[in-house]
Coordinates of C-alpha atoms and ligand atoms in Angstrom, one line a residue:
M1 CA 16.3 14.7 37.6
Q2 CA 15.9 17.7 35.3
R3 CA 15.6 16.9 31.6
F4 CA 16.6 19.2 28.7
P5 CA 16.3 18.7 24.9
V6 CA 19.8 20.3 24.5
V7 CA 22.6 20.8 27.1
I8 CA 25.8 22.6 26.3
V9 CA 28.8 22.0 28.4
G10 CA 30.9 25.2 28.4
G11 CA 29.8 28.8 28.7
G12 CA 32.6 30.4 26.7
I13 CA 32.0 32.3 23.5
I14 CA 31.5 29.1 21.5
G15 CA 29.0 27.4 23.8
V16 CA 27.1 30.7 24.4
M17 CA 27.0 31.4 20.6
I18 CA 25.6 27.9 20.0
A19 CA 22.9 28.5 22.7
Y20 CA 22.1 31.9 21.2
E21 CA 21.6 30.5 17.7
L22 CA 19.6 27.5 19.1
T23 CA 17.2 29.8 20.9
R24 CA 16.9 32.1 17.9
H25 CA 16.1 29.1 15.7
D26 CA 13.5 27.7 18.2
P27 CA 12.6 30.2 21.0
N28 CA 10.5 27.5 22.7
M29 CA 13.2 24.9 23.1
P30 CA 14.7 24.9 26.6
V31 CA 18.5 25.0 26.4
L32 CA 20.8 24.5 29.4
I33 CA 24.4 25.7 29.6
V34 CA 26.6 24.2 32.4
D35 CA 30.0 25.7 33.3
Q36 CA 32.4 24.7 35.9
S37 CA 33.2 28.4 36.6
L38 CA 31.4 31.6 35.6
A39 CA 30.4 31.8 32.0
G40 CA 33.0 33.6 30.0
Q41 CA 35.8 33.0 32.4
G42 CA 37.8 30.4 30.4
A43 CA 39.8 31.2 27.3
S44 CA 37.2 33.7 26.3
R45 CA 38.1 35.9 29.3
F46 CA 41.7 36.3 28.0
S47 CA 40.8 36.8 24.3
A48 CA 42.2 39.8 22.5
G49 CA 38.9 39.6 20.7
V50 CA 40.2 40.4 17.2
H51 CA 38.3 39.4 14.1
F52 CA 40.2 39.8 10.8
P53 CA 38.6 38.8 7.5
R54 CA 41.1 36.1 6.5
G55 CA 41.8 32.4 6.6
A56 CA 44.7 30.1 5.7
S57 CA 42.4 27.6 4.0
D58 CA 39.2 27.6 2.0
T59 CA 37.2 26.3 5.0
V60 CA 38.5 28.9 7.4
R61 CA 37.9 31.7 4.8
R62 CA 34.3 30.4 4.5
F63 CA 33.9 30.5 8.3
S64 CA 35.5 33.9 8.4
Q65 CA 33.1 35.3 5.8
Y66 CA 30.1 33.8 7.6
S67 CA 31.2 35.2 11.0
H68 CA 32.0 38.6 9.4
T69 CA 28.4 38.9 8.1
Y70 CA 27.0 37.6 11.3
Y71 CA 28.8 40.1 13.5
R72 CA 27.9 43.0 11.2
D73 CA 24.2 41.9 11.4
L74 CA 24.3 41.3 15.1
L75 CA 25.6 44.9 15.6
Q76 CA 22.8 46.2 13.5
R77 CA 20.2 44.5 15.7
H78 CA 22.2 45.1 18.9
P79 CA 24.2 48.4 18.6
Q80 CA 25.0 48.0 22.4
A81 CA 26.9 44.7 21.8
P82 CA 30.6 45.2 22.8
I83 CA 31.9 44.8 19.2
H84 CA 33.8 47.7 17.5
P85 CA 34.7 47.9 13.9
L86 CA 38.4 48.6 13.5
G87 CA 40.7 50.0 10.8
M88 CA 43.3 47.5 9.7
T89 CA 46.8 47.7 8.3
V90 CA 48.5 44.5 7.1
V91 CA 52.3 44.4 7.0
C92 CA 54.2 41.8 5.0
K93 CA 57.3 41.2 2.9
A94 CA 56.8 42.7 -0.6
S95 CA 57.7 39.3 -2.1
R96 CA 54.7 37.8 -0.2
Q97 CA 52.1 40.4 -1.2
S98 CA 50.1 38.3 -3.5
A99 CA 50.2 35.2 -1.2
V100 CA 49.0 37.4 1.6
E101 CA 46.2 39.0 -0.4
A102 CA 44.9 35.5 -1.3
Q103 CA 44.4 34.8 2.4
Y104 CA 42.1 37.8 2.9
L105 CA 38.5 37.9 1.9
P106 CA 37.6 40.2 -1.1
L107 CA 35.7 42.4 1.4
A108 CA 39.0 43.3 3.0
D109 CA 39.8 45.3 -0.2
L110 CA 43.5 45.4 0.6
R111 CA 45.4 48.4 -0.9
E112 CA 49.0 49.3 -0.7
V113 CA 49.7 52.6 1.2
S114 CA 52.6 54.9 0.8
S115 CA 55.0 55.0 3.7
S116 CA 53.9 58.6 4.5
L117 CA 50.6 57.0 5.6
W118 CA 51.9 54.1 7.6
P119 CA 50.7 53.9 11.2
T120 CA 53.2 55.1 13.8
A121 CA 54.0 51.6 15.0
A122 CA 55.1 50.6 11.5
L123 CA 57.3 53.6 10.7
D124 CA 60.5 51.6 11.2
L125 CA 59.5 48.8 8.9
P126 CA 62.5 47.0 7.3
G127 CA 63.1 48.0 3.7
E128 CA 61.7 44.9 2.0
H129 CA 58.3 45.3 3.7
L130 CA 55.1 47.1 2.6
A131 CA 51.9 48.0 4.3
L132 CA 48.3 47.3 3.0
T133 CA 45.3 49.0 4.3
G134 CA 42.0 47.1 4.5
E135 CA 38.4 46.8 5.8
G136 CA 36.4 44.4 7.8
A137 CA 38.3 43.9 11.1
N138 CA 36.6 44.3 14.4
H139 CA 37.4 44.1 18.1
A140 CA 35.2 42.7 20.9
D141 CA 35.3 42.5 24.6
V142 CA 34.7 38.7 24.4
Q143 CA 33.8 38.1 28.0
G144 CA 31.4 41.1 27.8
L145 CA 29.9 39.6 24.6
V146 CA 29.3 36.3 26.4
R147 CA 27.4 38.2 29.2
Y148 CA 25.6 40.3 26.6
L149 CA 24.3 37.3 24.7
L150 CA 23.3 35.5 27.9
K151 CA 21.3 38.5 28.9
A152 CA 19.8 38.9 25.4
M153 CA 18.5 35.2 25.6
G154 CA 16.8 36.0 29.0
D155 CA 14.8 33.0 30.3
R156 CA 15.1 31.1 26.9
V157 CA 18.4 29.7 28.3
Q158 CA 19.1 28.3 31.8
V159 CA 22.7 28.6 33.0
I160 CA 24.2 26.6 35.8
E161 CA 27.6 28.1 36.8
G162 CA 30.2 26.8 39.2
A163 CA 29.2 23.2 38.5
R164 CA 31.7 20.9 36.9
V165 CA 30.6 18.0 34.8
E166 CA 32.2 15.1 36.5
S167 CA 31.0 12.2 34.4
L168 CA 28.8 11.4 31.4
G169 CA 26.7 8.3 31.3
G170 CA 23.3 7.0 30.5
S171 CA 21.9 5.0 27.6
G172 CA 19.5 6.5 25.0
A173 CA 20.1 9.9 26.4
H174 CA 23.0 11.5 28.3
V175 CA 23.2 11.8 32.1
L176 CA 25.6 14.4 33.4
E177 CA 26.8 14.1 36.9
L178 CA 27.8 17.5 38.3
S179 CA 30.2 18.4 41.1
T180 CA 27.3 19.8 43.0
G181 CA 25.7 16.4 43.3
H182 CA 23.0 17.2 40.8
A183 CA 22.3 15.0 37.7
I184 CA 21.0 16.4 34.4
H185 CA 19.3 14.4 31.7
A186 CA 20.2 15.6 28.1
D187 CA 18.5 14.4 24.9
K188 CA 21.3 16.0 22.9
L189 CA 24.6 17.1 24.3
V190 CA 27.1 19.7 22.9
L191 CA 30.6 19.8 24.3
A192 CA 32.2 23.2 24.0
P193 CA 34.9 22.9 26.7
G194 CA 37.5 25.3 25.3
P195 CA 41.0 24.0 26.2
W196 CA 39.6 21.5 28.7
T197 CA 39.4 18.9 25.9
A198 CA 41.3 16.3 27.9
A199 CA 38.9 16.4 30.9
R200 CA 38.0 12.9 32.1
P201 CA 34.3 12.8 31.1
W202 CA 35.0 13.3 27.3
Q203 CA 38.7 12.4 27.0
S204 CA 38.0 9.1 25.3
S205 CA 35.3 10.5 23.0
L206 CA 37.6 13.3 21.7
A207 CA 41.0 11.4 21.7
H208 CA 40.7 10.6 18.0
L209 CA 40.4 14.2 17.0
G210 CA 44.1 14.9 17.7
I211 CA 43.5 18.2 19.6
R212 CA 46.4 19.7 21.4
V213 CA 46.5 22.7 23.8
K214 CA 48.9 25.6 23.2
K215 CA 49.8 28.4 25.5
V216 CA 48.6 31.8 24.1
V217 CA 50.3 35.0 25.2
A218 CA 49.7 38.7 24.4
A219 CA 51.9 41.4 25.9
H220 CA 50.9 45.0 26.9
V221 CA 52.7 47.8 25.2
R222 CA 52.9 51.1 27.1
M223 CA 52.3 53.4 24.1
P224 CA 49.5 55.9 24.0
V225 CA 46.4 55.1 21.9
S226 CA 44.4 57.6 19.9
A227 CA 40.9 57.3 18.5
E228 CA 42.2 56.9 14.9
D229 CA 44.5 54.0 15.7
G230 CA 43.6 50.6 14.1
L231 CA 44.8 47.1 14.1
I232 CA 48.3 46.4 12.6
V233 CA 48.8 42.8 11.5
F234 CA 52.4 41.5 11.0
Q235 CA 51.3 38.8 8.7
D236 CA 54.7 37.0 8.2
D237 CA 54.9 36.4 12.0
D238 CA 51.2 35.8 12.7
A239 CA 51.4 38.7 15.2
F240 CA 49.4 41.9 15.6
L241 CA 49.3 45.1 17.5
L242 CA 45.8 46.1 18.8
P243 CA 45.0 49.5 20.3
L244 CA 43.0 48.9 23.5
Q245 CA 41.0 52.1 23.5
Q246 CA 39.3 51.5 26.9
R247 CA 42.6 50.7 28.7
G248 CA 44.7 53.4 27.0
H249 CA 47.6 51.1 25.8
W250 CA 48.4 48.6 23.0
L251 CA 48.3 44.8 23.1
F252 CA 50.9 42.8 21.1
S253 CA 49.9 39.3 20.2
Y254 CA 52.6 37.0 18.9
T255 CA 52.8 33.2 18.3
C256 CA 53.9 31.4 21.5
D257 CA 55.1 27.9 20.7
E258 CA 54.6 26.1 24.0
W259 CA 52.4 23.0 23.5
D260 CA 50.5 20.5 25.7
V261 CA 49.8 22.9 28.5
D262 CA 47.1 22.2 31.0
P263 CA 44.4 24.9 31.4
G264 CA 44.1 24.0 35.1
T265 CA 47.8 24.8 35.8
V266 CA 49.0 27.2 33.1
A267 CA 50.9 30.0 34.8
P268 CA 48.8 33.2 34.9
S269 CA 51.9 35.5 34.5
L270 CA 54.2 36.1 31.6
S271 CA 57.7 34.6 32.0
F272 CA 61.0 36.2 31.2
T273 CA 61.0 34.0 28.0
D274 CA 57.5 35.2 27.0
I275 CA 58.4 38.9 27.2
N276 CA 61.8 38.2 25.5
D277 CA 60.1 36.3 22.6
A278 CA 57.5 39.0 22.2
R279 CA 60.1 41.7 22.2
N280 CA 62.2 39.9 19.6
V281 CA 59.3 39.7 17.2
L282 CA 58.1 43.3 17.7
A283 CA 61.7 44.6 17.4
R284 CA 61.7 43.4 13.7
Y285 CA 59.0 46.0 12.9
A286 CA 59.0 48.7 15.6
P287 CA 62.2 48.6 17.8
A288 CA 61.2 51.6 19.9
W289 CA 57.8 49.9 20.7
A290 CA 59.6 46.7 21.6
E291 CA 61.2 48.5 24.5
R292 CA 57.8 49.4 25.9
L293 CA 56.5 45.9 26.7
D294 CA 55.7 45.2 30.3
G295 CA 53.1 42.6 31.4
G296 CA 50.2 41.1 29.5
R297 CA 47.9 38.1 29.5
V298 CA 48.5 34.4 29.3
F299 CA 46.2 31.4 28.9
C300 CA 45.8 28.7 26.3
D301 CA 43.6 27.4 23.6
A302 CA 42.7 24.2 21.8
Y303 CA 44.3 23.5 18.3
S304 CA 43.3 21.1 15.7
P305 CA 45.8 19.1 13.5
D306 CA 44.9 20.9 10.3
R307 CA 44.1 24.3 11.9
V308 CA 40.5 24.1 10.8
P309 CA 38.1 24.3 13.8
I310 CA 36.3 21.1 14.7
I311 CA 32.6 20.5 14.6
A312 CA 32.0 16.8 14.9
E313 CA 29.5 14.2 16.0
V314 CA 31.6 12.2 18.5
G315 CA 28.8 9.9 19.7
R316 CA 25.1 9.4 19.5
H317 CA 23.5 12.9 20.0
L318 CA 26.9 14.1 21.1
V319 CA 28.5 17.0 19.3
F320 CA 31.9 18.6 19.9
A321 CA 32.6 22.2 18.8
G322 CA 35.9 23.9 19.4
A323 CA 39.7 23.6 18.7
A324 CA 39.4 27.0 17.0
N325 CA 43.2 27.5 16.9
G326 CA 43.3 30.9 18.7
S327 CA 40.4 32.2 16.6
G328 CA 37.4 31.1 18.7
Y329 CA 35.9 34.6 18.9
R330 CA 36.1 35.4 15.3
L331 CA 34.9 32.0 14.1
A332 CA 32.2 31.3 16.8
P333 CA 29.2 32.2 14.7
A334 CA 30.3 29.9 11.9
L335 CA 30.9 27.1 14.4
A336 CA 27.4 27.6 15.9
A337 CA 25.8 27.4 12.5
E338 CA 27.6 24.1 11.8
V339 CA 26.5 22.7 15.2
L340 CA 22.9 23.6 14.4
S341 CA 23.1 21.7 11.2
L342 CA 24.2 18.6 13.1
L343 CA 21.7 18.7 15.9
Ligands
FAD1 C1 45.6 35.6 25.2 C2 44.6 35.1 24.2 C3 44.3 35.9 23.1 C4 43.4 35.5 22.1 N1 43.0 36.4 21.1 C5 42.1 36.0 20.2 C6 41.7 36.9 19.2 O1 42.2 38.0 19.1 N2 40.7 36.5 18.3 C7 40.0 35.3 18.5 O2 39.1 35.0 17.7 N3 40.4 34.4 19.4 C8 41.4 34.7 20.3 N4 41.8 33.9 21.3 C9 41.2 32.5 21.3 C10 39.8 32.6 21.9 O3 39.8 33.3 23.1 C11 39.3 31.1 22.1 O4 39.4 30.4 20.9 C12 37.9 31.1 22.6 O5 37.7 31.9 23.7 C13 37.5 29.7 22.9 O6 36.1 29.7 23.3 P1 35.5 28.4 24.0 O7 34.1 28.8 24.3 O8 35.8 27.3 23.1 O9 36.3 28.2 25.3 P2 36.3 28.8 26.7 O10 36.0 30.3 26.7 O11 37.5 28.3 27.5 O12 35.0 28.2 27.3 C14 34.9 26.8 27.7 C15 34.2 26.7 29.0 O13 34.0 25.3 29.3 C16 34.0 25.2 30.7 N5 34.3 23.9 31.1 C17 35.4 23.2 30.8 N6 35.4 21.9 31.4 C18 34.2 21.9 32.1 C19 33.6 20.9 32.9 N7 34.1 19.7 33.1 N8 32.3 21.2 33.4 C20 31.7 22.3 33.1 N9 32.3 23.3 32.4 C21 33.5 23.1 31.9 C22 35.1 26.2 31.1 O14 34.9 26.7 32.5 C23 34.9 27.4 30.1 O15 34.2 28.5 30.6 C24 42.7 34.3 22.3 C25 43.0 33.4 23.4 C26 43.9 33.9 24.3 C27 44.2 33.0 25.5

């Protein structure tokens, strides 16, 4: 049986970021990632990949600040990493301006802009709204970033893909039984299973955390994209419009309220209701754009009860990291740092 000091279950952005930080911290420590599919093919594959410098609570703002600095430094060391700084406009009701500004980090440097400078998609804003321009957003190809980090780690990390963890056992150390028939011995085990939090091997260890899984939808908007276009955040609806430069169209992310879905069976296509809900939200800000929605992307993500991501010791040498509430890309570096402090 192969034995590793640290095994990470889940090769999504959170699991891979943890491995990346572990191997940076100690290049000689062998780390193994096990994924039931290909690394990066879970929630990370569907991610819109937006980072905005904000948080609804002090902890999330602290995580957001950490991740912001981390991604900036990563890009300096690795200019080829698929992360792209992005201009940002935040739209909100004028009466909520100070509450909204309080959610953003000082580095965002939000400033009100006159309507003559509003981005095209915000030209039809209802009268009581205003637009703030700010710094510090970025956009990543999250699946590409997973592959990039794996390659950057080289042989400091071993990855077993297409092997589901079927059971956890052992005393003193963890023994993982894989669907391939192999067994792995782990001195320390990190669970980063994305929305698969209710899977049998760790269901009872995680039950007390109160994690729920929500469907996440983002619709495609058939409007042309130019090099100057940036992110437009509709703060009061927790929605945003993202220019997808590589694909030549926009993505509209809105809040879908469908809970307790199963990542194994969530429908891969948008329903009539999904498109209708997206259209209704976008029509409040940009009615002409709302008529240009066609398909999009659907998956799900794990959510914590207080909307703060969870990093917790859930057993002896057993750490859970996830439930990032639809923000797993933007908060992954902060989660990885917290995991390292626990291991
Ligand atoms: C449509 C959409 C848009 C989004 N937009 C954004 C955004 O703009 N910004 C942002 O920050 N976040 C966004 N998110 C959320 C973000 O994508 C997730 O929070 C993040 O990808 C979670 O990463 P993860 O590593 O926890 O999970 P995952 O990427 O799902 O990785 C978990 C891995 O665990 C593996 N696994 C599970 N069970 C087992 C098992 N038994 N054995 C072995 N392996 C197993 C899975 O195969 C999977 O690869 C979005 C999500 C969606 C769906």
